[in-house]
GROMACS .gro file of C-alpha atoms in nm:
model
  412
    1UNK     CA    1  -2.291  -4.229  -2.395
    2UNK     CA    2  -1.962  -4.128  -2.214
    3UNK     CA    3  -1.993  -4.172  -1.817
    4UNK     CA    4  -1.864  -3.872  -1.609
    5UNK     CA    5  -1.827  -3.878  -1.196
    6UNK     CA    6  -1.929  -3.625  -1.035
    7UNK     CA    7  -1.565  -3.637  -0.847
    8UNK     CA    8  -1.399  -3.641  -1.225
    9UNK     CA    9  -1.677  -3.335  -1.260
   10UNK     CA   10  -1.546  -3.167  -0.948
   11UNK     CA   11  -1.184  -3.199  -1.030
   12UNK     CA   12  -1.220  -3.073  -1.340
   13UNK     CA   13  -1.412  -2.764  -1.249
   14UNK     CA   14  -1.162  -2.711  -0.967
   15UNK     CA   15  -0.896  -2.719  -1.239
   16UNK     CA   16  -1.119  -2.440  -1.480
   17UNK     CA   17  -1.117  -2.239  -1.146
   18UNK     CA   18  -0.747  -2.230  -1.039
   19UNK     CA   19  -0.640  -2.129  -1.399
   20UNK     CA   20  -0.931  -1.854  -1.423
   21UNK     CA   21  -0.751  -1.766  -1.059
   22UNK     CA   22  -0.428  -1.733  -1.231
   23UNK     CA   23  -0.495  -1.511  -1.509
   24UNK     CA   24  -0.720  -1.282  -1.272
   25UNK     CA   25  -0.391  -1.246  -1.049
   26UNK     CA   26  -0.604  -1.188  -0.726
   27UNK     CA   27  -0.731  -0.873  -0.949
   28UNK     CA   28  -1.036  -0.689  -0.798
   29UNK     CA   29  -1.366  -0.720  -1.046
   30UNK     CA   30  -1.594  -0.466  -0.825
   31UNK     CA   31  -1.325  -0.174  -0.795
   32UNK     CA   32  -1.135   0.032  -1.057
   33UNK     CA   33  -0.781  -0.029  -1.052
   34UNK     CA   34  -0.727   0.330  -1.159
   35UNK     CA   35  -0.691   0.460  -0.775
   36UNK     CA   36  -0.360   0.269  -0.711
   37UNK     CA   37  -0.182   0.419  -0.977
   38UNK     CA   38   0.013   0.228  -1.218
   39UNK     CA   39  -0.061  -0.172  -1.117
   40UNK     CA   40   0.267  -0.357  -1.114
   41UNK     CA   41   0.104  -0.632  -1.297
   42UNK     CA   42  -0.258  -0.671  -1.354
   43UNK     CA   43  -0.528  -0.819  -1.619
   44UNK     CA   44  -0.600  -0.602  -1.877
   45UNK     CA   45  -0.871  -0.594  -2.154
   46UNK     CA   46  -0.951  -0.371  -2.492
   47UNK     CA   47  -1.241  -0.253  -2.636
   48UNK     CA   48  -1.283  -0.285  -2.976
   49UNK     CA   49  -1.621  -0.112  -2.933
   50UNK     CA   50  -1.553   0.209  -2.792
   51UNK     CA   51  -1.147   0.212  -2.897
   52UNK     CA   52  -1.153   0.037  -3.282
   53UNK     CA   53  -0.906   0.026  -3.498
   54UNK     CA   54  -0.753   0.345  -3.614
   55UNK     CA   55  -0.829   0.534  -3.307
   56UNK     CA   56  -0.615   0.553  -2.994
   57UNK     CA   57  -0.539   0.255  -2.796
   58UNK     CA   58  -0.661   0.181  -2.435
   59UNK     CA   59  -0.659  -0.071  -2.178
   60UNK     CA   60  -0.942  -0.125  -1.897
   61UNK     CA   61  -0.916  -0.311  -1.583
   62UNK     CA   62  -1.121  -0.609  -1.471
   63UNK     CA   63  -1.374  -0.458  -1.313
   64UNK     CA   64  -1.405  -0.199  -1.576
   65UNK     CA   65  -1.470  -0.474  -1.851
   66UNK     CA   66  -1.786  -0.584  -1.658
   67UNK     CA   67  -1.933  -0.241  -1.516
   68UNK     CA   68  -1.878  -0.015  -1.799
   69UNK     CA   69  -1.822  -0.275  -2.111
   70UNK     CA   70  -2.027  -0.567  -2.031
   71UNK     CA   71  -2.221  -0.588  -2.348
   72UNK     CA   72  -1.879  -0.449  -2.619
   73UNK     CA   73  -1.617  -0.642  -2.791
   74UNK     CA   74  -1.345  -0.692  -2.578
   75UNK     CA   75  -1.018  -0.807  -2.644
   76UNK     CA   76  -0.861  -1.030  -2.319
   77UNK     CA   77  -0.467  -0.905  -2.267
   78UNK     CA   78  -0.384  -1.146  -2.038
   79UNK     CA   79  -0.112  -0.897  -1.827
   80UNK     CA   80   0.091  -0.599  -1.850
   81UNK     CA   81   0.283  -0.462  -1.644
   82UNK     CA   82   0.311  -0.087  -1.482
   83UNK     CA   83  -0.014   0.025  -1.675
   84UNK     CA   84  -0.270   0.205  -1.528
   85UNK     CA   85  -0.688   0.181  -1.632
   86UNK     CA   86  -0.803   0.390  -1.899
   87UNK     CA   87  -1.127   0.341  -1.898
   88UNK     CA   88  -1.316   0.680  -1.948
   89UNK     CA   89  -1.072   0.911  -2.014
   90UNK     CA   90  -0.982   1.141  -2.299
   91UNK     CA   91  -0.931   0.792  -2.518
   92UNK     CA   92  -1.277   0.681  -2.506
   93UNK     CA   93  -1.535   0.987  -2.642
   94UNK     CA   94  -1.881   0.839  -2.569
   95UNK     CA   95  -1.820   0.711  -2.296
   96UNK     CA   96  -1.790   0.758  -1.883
   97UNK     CA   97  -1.655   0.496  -1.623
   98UNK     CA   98  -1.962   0.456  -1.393
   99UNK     CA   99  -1.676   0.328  -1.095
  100UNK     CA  100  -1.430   0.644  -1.142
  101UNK     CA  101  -1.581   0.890  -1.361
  102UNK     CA  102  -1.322   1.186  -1.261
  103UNK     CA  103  -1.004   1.033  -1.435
  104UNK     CA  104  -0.709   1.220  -1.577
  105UNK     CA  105  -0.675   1.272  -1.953
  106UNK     CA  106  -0.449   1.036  -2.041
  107UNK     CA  107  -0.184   0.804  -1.839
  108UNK     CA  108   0.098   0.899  -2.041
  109UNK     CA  109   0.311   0.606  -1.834
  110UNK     CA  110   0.105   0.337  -1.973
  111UNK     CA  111   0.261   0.156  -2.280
  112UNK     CA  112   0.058  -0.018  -2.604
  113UNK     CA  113   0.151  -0.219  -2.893
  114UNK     CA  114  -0.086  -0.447  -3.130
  115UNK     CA  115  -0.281  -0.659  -2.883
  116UNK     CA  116  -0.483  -0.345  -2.806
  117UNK     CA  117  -0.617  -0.381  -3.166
  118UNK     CA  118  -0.636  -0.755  -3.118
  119UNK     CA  119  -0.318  -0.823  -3.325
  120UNK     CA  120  -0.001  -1.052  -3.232
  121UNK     CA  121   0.308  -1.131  -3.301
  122UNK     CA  122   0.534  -1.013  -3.639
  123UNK     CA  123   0.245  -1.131  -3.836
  124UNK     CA  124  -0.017  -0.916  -3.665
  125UNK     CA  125  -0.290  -1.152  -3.699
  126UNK     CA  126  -0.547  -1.199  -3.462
  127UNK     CA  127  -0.616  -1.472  -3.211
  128UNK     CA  128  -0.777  -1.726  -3.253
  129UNK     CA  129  -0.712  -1.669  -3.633
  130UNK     CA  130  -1.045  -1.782  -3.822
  131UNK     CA  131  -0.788  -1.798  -4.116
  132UNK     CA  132  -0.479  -2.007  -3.948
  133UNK     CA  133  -0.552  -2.354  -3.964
  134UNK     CA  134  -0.192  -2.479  -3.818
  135UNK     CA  135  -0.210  -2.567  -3.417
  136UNK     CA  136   0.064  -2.345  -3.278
  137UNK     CA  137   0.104  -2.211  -2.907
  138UNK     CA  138   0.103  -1.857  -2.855
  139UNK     CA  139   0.386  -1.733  -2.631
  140UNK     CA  140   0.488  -1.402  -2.437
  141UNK     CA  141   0.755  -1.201  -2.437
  142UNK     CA  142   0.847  -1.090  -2.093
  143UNK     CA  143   1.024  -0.768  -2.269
  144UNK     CA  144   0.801  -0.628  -2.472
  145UNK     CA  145   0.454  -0.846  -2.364
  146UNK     CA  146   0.380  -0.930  -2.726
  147UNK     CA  147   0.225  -1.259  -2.796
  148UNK     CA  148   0.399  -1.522  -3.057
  149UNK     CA  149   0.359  -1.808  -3.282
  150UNK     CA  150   0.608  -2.056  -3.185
  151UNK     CA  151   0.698  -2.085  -3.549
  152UNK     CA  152   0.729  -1.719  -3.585
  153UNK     CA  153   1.034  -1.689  -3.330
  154UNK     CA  154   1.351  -1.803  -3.542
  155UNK     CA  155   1.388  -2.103  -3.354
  156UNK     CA  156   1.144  -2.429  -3.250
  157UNK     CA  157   1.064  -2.306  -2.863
  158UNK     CA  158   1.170  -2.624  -2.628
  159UNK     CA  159   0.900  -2.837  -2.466
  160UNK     CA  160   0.646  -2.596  -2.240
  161UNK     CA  161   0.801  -2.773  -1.920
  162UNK     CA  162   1.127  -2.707  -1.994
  163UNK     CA  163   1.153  -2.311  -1.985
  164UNK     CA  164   0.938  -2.012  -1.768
  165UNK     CA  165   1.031  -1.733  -2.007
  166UNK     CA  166   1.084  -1.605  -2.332
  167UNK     CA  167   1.253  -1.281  -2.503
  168UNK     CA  168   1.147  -1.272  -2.857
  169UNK     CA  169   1.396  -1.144  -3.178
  170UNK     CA  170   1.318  -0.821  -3.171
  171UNK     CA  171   1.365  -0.774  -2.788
  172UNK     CA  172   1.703  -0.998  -2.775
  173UNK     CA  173   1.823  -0.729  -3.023
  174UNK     CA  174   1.680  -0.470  -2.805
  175UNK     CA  175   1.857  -0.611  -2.486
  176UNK     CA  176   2.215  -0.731  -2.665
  177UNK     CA  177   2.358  -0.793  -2.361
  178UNK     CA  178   2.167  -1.114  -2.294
  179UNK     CA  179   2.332  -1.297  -2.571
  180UNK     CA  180   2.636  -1.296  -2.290
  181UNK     CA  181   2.393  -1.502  -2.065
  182UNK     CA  182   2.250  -1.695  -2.292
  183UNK     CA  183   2.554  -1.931  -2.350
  184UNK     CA  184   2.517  -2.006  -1.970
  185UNK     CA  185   2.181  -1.964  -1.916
  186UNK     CA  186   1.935  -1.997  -2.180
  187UNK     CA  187   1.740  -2.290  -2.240
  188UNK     CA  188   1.823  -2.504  -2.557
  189UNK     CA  189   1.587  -2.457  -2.856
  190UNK     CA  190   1.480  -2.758  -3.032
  191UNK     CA  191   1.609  -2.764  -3.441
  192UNK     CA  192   1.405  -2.977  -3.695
  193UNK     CA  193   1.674  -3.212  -3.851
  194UNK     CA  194   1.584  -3.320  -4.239
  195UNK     CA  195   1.786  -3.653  -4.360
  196UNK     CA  196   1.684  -3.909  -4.616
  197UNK     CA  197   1.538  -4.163  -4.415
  198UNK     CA  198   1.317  -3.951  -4.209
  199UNK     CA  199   1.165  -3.637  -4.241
  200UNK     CA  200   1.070  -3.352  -4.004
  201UNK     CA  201   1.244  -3.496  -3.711
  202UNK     CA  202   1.248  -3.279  -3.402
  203UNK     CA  203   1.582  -3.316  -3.201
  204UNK     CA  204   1.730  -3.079  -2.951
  205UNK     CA  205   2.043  -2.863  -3.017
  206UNK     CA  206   2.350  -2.991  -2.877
  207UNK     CA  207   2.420  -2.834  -2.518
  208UNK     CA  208   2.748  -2.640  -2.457
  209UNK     CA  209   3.004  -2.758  -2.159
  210UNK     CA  210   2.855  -2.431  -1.966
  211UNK     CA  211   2.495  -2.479  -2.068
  212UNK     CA  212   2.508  -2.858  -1.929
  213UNK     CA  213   2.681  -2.707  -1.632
  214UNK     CA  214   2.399  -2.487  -1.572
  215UNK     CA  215   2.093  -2.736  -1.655
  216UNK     CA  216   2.296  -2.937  -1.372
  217UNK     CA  217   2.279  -2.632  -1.129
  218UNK     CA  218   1.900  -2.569  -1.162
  219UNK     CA  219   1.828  -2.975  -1.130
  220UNK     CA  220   2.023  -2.991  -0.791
  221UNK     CA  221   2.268  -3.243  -0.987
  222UNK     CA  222   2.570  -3.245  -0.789
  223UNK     CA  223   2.942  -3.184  -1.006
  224UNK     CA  224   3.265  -3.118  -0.946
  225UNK     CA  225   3.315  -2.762  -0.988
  226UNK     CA  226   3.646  -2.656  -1.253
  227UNK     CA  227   3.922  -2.425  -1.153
  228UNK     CA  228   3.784  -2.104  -1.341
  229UNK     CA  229   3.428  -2.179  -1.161
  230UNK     CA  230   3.592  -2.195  -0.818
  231UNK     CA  231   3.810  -1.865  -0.885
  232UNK     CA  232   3.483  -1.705  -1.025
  233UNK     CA  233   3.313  -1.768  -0.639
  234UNK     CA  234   3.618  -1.596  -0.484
  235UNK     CA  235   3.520  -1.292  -0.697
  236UNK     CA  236   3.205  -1.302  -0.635
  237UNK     CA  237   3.188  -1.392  -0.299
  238UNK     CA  238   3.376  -1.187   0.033
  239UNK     CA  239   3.649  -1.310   0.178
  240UNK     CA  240   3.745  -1.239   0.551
  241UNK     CA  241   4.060  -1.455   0.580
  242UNK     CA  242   4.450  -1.273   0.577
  243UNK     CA  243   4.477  -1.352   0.203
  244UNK     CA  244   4.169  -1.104   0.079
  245UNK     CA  245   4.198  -0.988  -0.258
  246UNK     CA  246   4.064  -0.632  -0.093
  247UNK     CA  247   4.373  -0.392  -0.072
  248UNK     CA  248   4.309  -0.165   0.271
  249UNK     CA  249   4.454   0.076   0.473
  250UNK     CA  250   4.553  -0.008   0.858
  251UNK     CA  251   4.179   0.222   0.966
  252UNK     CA  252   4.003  -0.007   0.680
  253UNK     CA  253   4.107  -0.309   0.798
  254UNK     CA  254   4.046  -0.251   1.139
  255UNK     CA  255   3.684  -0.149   1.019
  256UNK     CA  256   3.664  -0.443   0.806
  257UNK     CA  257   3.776  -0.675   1.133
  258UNK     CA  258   3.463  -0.536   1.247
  259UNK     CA  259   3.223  -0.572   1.000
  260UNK     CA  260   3.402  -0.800   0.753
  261UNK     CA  261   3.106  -0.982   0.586
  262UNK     CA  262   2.888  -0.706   0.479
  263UNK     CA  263   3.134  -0.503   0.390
  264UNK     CA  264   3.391  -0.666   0.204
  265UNK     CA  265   3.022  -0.790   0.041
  266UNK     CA  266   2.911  -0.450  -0.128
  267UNK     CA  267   3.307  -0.349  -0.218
  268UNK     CA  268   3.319  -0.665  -0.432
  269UNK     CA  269   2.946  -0.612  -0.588
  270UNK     CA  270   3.025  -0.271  -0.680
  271UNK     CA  271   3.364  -0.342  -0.839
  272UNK     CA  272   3.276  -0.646  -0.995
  273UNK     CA  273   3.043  -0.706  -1.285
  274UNK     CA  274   2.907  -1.011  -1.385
  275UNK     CA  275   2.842  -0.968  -1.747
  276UNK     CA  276   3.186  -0.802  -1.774
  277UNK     CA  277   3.312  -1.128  -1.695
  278UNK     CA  278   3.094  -1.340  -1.945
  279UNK     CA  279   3.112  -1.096  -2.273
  280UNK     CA  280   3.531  -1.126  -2.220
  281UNK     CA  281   3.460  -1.504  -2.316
  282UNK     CA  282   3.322  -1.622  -2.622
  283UNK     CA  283   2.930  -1.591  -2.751
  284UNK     CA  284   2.716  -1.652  -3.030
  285UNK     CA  285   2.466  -1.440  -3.105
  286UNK     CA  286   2.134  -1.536  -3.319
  287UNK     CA  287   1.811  -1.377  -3.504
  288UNK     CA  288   1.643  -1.589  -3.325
  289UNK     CA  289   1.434  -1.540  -2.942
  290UNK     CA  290   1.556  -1.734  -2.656
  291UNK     CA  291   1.421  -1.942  -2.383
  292UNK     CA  292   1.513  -1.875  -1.962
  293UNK     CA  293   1.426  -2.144  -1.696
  294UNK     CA  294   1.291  -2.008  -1.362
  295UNK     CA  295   1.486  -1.808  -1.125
  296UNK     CA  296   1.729  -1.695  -1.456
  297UNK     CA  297   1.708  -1.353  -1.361
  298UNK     CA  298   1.855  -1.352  -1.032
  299UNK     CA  299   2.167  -1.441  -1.192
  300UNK     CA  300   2.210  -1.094  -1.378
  301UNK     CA  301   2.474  -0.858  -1.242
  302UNK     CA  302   2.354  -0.563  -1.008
  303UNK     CA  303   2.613  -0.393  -1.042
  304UNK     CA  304   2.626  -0.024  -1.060
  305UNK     CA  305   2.711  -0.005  -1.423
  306UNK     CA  306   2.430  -0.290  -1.524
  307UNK     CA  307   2.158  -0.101  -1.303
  308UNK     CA  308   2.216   0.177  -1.522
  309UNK     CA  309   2.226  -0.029  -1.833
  310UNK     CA  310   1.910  -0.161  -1.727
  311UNK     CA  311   1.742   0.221  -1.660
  312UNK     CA  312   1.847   0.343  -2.018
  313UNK     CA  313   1.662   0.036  -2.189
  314UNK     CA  314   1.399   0.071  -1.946
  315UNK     CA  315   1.430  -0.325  -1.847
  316UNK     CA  316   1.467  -0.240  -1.451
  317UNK     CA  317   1.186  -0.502  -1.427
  318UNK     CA  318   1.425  -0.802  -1.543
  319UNK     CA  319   1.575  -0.833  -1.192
  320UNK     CA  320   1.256  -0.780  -1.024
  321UNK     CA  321   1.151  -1.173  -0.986
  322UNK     CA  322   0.845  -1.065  -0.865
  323UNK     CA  323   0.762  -0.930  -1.218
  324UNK     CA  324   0.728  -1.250  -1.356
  325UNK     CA  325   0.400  -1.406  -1.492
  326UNK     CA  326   0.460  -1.668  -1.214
  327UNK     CA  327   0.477  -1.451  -0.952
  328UNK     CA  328   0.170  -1.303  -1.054
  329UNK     CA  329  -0.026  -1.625  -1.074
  330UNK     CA  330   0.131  -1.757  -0.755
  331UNK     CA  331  -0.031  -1.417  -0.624
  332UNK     CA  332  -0.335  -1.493  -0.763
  333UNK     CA  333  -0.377  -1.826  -0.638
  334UNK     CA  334  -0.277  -1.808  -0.312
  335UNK     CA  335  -0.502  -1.495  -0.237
  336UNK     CA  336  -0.837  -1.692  -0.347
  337UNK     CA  337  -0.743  -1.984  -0.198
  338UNK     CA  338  -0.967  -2.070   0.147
  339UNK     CA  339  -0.935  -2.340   0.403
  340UNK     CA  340  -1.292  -2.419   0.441
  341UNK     CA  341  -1.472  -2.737   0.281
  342UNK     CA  342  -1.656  -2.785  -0.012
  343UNK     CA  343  -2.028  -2.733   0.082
  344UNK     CA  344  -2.109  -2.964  -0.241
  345UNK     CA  345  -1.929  -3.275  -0.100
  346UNK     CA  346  -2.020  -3.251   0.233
  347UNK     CA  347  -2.391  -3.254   0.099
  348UNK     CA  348  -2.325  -3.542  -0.099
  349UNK     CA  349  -2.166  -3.737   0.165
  350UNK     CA  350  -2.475  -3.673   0.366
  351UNK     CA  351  -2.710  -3.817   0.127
  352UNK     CA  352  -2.803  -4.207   0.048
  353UNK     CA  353  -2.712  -4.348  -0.265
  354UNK     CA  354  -3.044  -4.245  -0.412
  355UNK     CA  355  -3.028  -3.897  -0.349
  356UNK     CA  356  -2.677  -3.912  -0.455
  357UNK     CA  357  -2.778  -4.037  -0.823
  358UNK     CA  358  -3.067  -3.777  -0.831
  359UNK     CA  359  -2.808  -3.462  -0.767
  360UNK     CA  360  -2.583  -3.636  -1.016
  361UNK     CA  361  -2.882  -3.586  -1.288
  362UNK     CA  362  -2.979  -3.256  -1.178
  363UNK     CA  363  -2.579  -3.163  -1.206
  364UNK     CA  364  -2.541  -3.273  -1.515
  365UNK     CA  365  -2.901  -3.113  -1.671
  366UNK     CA  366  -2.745  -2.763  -1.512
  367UNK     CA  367  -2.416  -2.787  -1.637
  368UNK     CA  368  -2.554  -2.918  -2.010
  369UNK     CA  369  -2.781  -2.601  -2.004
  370UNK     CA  370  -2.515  -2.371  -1.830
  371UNK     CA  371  -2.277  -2.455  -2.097
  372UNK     CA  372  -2.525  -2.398  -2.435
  373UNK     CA  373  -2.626  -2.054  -2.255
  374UNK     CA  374  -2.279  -1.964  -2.177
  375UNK     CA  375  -2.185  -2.066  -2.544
  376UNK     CA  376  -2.360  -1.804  -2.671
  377UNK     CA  377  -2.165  -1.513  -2.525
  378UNK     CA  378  -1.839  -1.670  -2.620
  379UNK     CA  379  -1.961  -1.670  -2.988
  380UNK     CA  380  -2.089  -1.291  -2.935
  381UNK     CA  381  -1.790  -1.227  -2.786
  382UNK     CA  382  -1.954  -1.031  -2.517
  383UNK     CA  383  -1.914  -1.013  -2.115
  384UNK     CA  384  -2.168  -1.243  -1.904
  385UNK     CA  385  -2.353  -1.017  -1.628
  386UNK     CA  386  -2.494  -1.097  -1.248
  387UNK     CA  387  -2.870  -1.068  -1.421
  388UNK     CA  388  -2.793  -1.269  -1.730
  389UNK     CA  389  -2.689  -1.533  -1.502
  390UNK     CA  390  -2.969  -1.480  -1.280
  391UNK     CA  391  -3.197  -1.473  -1.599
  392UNK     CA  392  -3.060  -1.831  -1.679
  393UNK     CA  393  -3.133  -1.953  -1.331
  394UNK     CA  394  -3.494  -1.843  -1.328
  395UNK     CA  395  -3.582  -2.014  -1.643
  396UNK     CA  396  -3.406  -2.330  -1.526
  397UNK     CA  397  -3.614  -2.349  -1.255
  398UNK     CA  398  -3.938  -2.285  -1.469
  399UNK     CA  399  -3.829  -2.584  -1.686
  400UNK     CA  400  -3.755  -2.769  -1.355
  401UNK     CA  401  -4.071  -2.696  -1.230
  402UNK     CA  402  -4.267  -2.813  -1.560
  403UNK     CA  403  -4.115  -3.142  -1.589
  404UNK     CA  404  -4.143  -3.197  -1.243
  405UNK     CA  405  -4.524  -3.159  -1.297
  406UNK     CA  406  -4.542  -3.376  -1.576
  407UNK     CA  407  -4.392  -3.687  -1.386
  408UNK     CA  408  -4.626  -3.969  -1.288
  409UNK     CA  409  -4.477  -4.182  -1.024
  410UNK     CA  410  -4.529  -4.588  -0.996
  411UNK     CA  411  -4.448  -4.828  -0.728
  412UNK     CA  412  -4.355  -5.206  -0.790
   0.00000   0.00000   0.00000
């Protein structure tokens, strides 16, 4: 039989812990979410028992999928953004959220798509897909929060490591003015290259001048920057020597003697535009989604024409980089996270080596039990509860109890 430490055991449930950390995003699971309004990013859940198909979609917070739909089919959403919890209201007819029962109708700011019905990406199959047999990784869009096959995106998604975001078809379509970033920006796909000899080969797409440039940037590569790069900085940047491209008037320049930095700063922001700049060059566009490595969106323009770009395709969020699912893990993670020690291993460095191989048995016993109980609920694809877990720990002690009985001890 396979031989497990209890350190290996430790490390692994520590690694089970930080992801579940993660995807709960510091979220609350006593209190409805529904008092702070619309949650700038939160986990979200479905109920295919009180909202099934063919009815109106709904979303429930964390804390509303144990209280008030502990024992229904739930579908897990992972996050969305700006979406406040229905749970109880006008959407749900049988049904009253024992946290918040006096809830509005309906939050007619929250937004839904498939994954309410459990249904992703274009094929609008469910996941796991008892009917899909081919191991693919599901992916998010960070426009539209749809989950996708990777081989349902146009294009072979680069290595998990290598990009933090995707925009899928649809969305890039959607947002049109990305495809001007992308040549600078976007991560590579990969391309599956068919030739005689072998077959199915997965090589990456050859990298533009500027997309090299780029990869260089976010690696902390040092290069030697070209002329058009260098002239692109003076526009961008403020410049407080005699030669400054700002045309003023003797009062202005006086004023801008004064306060040269931040104010030659926001005259150049708000006259010039970034993405101006890159669509004047030449771009390829694609059916295809795209792939953005971290910190990506900092580099869109802000400029007063963009912002308002950005409002009338209701994508504000995309320079927000506190919108991103890293963010909201980060959050997560670092709001759980405690500085005291691990009661387990400072009773096991307490103990002799005997007692040490007896809480090793009795920690494996629990967790083999645990596991089969816990098993059960997966397959039922229900919500585990304080007093089914407190149910399980009575009748392991019982058992406990009954073999300790039956031992009959020896001495050599």
């Amino acid at each position: 039989e396979p031989v497990v430490s209890l350190a290996e055991v430790l490390a692994e449930n520590e690694e089970l812990e930080k992801e579940a950390r993660a995807v709960l995003g510091g979220s609350d699971h006593e209190r409805c979410s529904y008092s702070q309004g619309a949650v700038k990013r939160q986990a979200l859940y479905a109920c295919s028992t009180c909202t099934p198909p063919g009815g109106e979609p709904a979303g429930i917070c964390l804390a509303c999928s144990y209280e008030c739909h502990g024992t229904h089919r739930l579908f897990e959403l992972y996050t969305k953004r700006n979406f406040r919890c229905d749970c109880g209201n006008s959407k749900f007819k049988n049904l009253q959220c024992k946290l918040l029962p006096e809830k509005g109708k309906v939050n007619s700011g929250n937004k839904y798509n498939d994954n309410f019905y459990g249904l992703y990406c274009t094929c609008k199959r469910p996941y796991p897909d008892p009917d899909d047999h081919i191991p693919d990784e599901m992916i998010q869009c960070i426009v539209c929060e749809d989950w996708f096959h990777g081989r349902h995106l146009g294009a072979v998604p680069p290595e998990s490591g290598d990009f933090h975001e995707m925009v899928c078809q649809a969305c890039m379509n959607h947002c049109h003015f990305l495809w001007a970033y992308a040549s600078q920006l976007a991560v590579p796909p990969l391309t599956k290259v068919n030739s005689l000899g072998d077959e199915g080969i997965v090589l990456k797409v050859d990298e533009s001048e500027e997309q090299k440039k780029e990869i260089k940037k976010e690696s902390g590569v040092e290069h030697q920057e070209t002329k058009e790069e260098k002239q692109m900085e003076q526009l961008n940047e403020p410049s407080t020597s005699s030669g400054s491209v700002l045309n003023t008037c003797g009062y202005c320049s006086k004023f801008l003697q004064k306060f040269p930095v931040e104010t030659a700063r926001s005259v150049s922001e708000s006259s010039f535009c970034k993405l101006k700049e890159l669509q004047s060059k030449q771009f390829l566009k694609k059916d295809t989604a795209t792939f953005w490595p971290s910190n990506w969106r900092s580099k869109l323009c802000t400029c007063e024409d963009c912002l308002k770009m950005y409002s009338d395709l209701e994508v504000q969020f995309l320079t927000d980089e506190c919108d991103t699912v890293l963010a909201y893990e980060n959050k997560g993670t670092s709001d759980q996270e405690t500085e005291r020690r691990d009661p387990l291993m400072d009773t096991l460095n307490s103990m002799n080596r005997v007692q040490q191989v007896e809480l090793i048995c009795e920690y494996n016993d629990l967790k083999t039990e645990l596991t089969d109980y816990l098993r059960r609920f997966a397959d039922e694809g229900t919500v585990v509860k304080r007093e089914d877990i407190q149910h399980f720990f009575e009748e392991f002690q019982s058992r406990k109890r009954r073999r300790t009985n039956r031992m009959q001890y020896y001495c050599s």
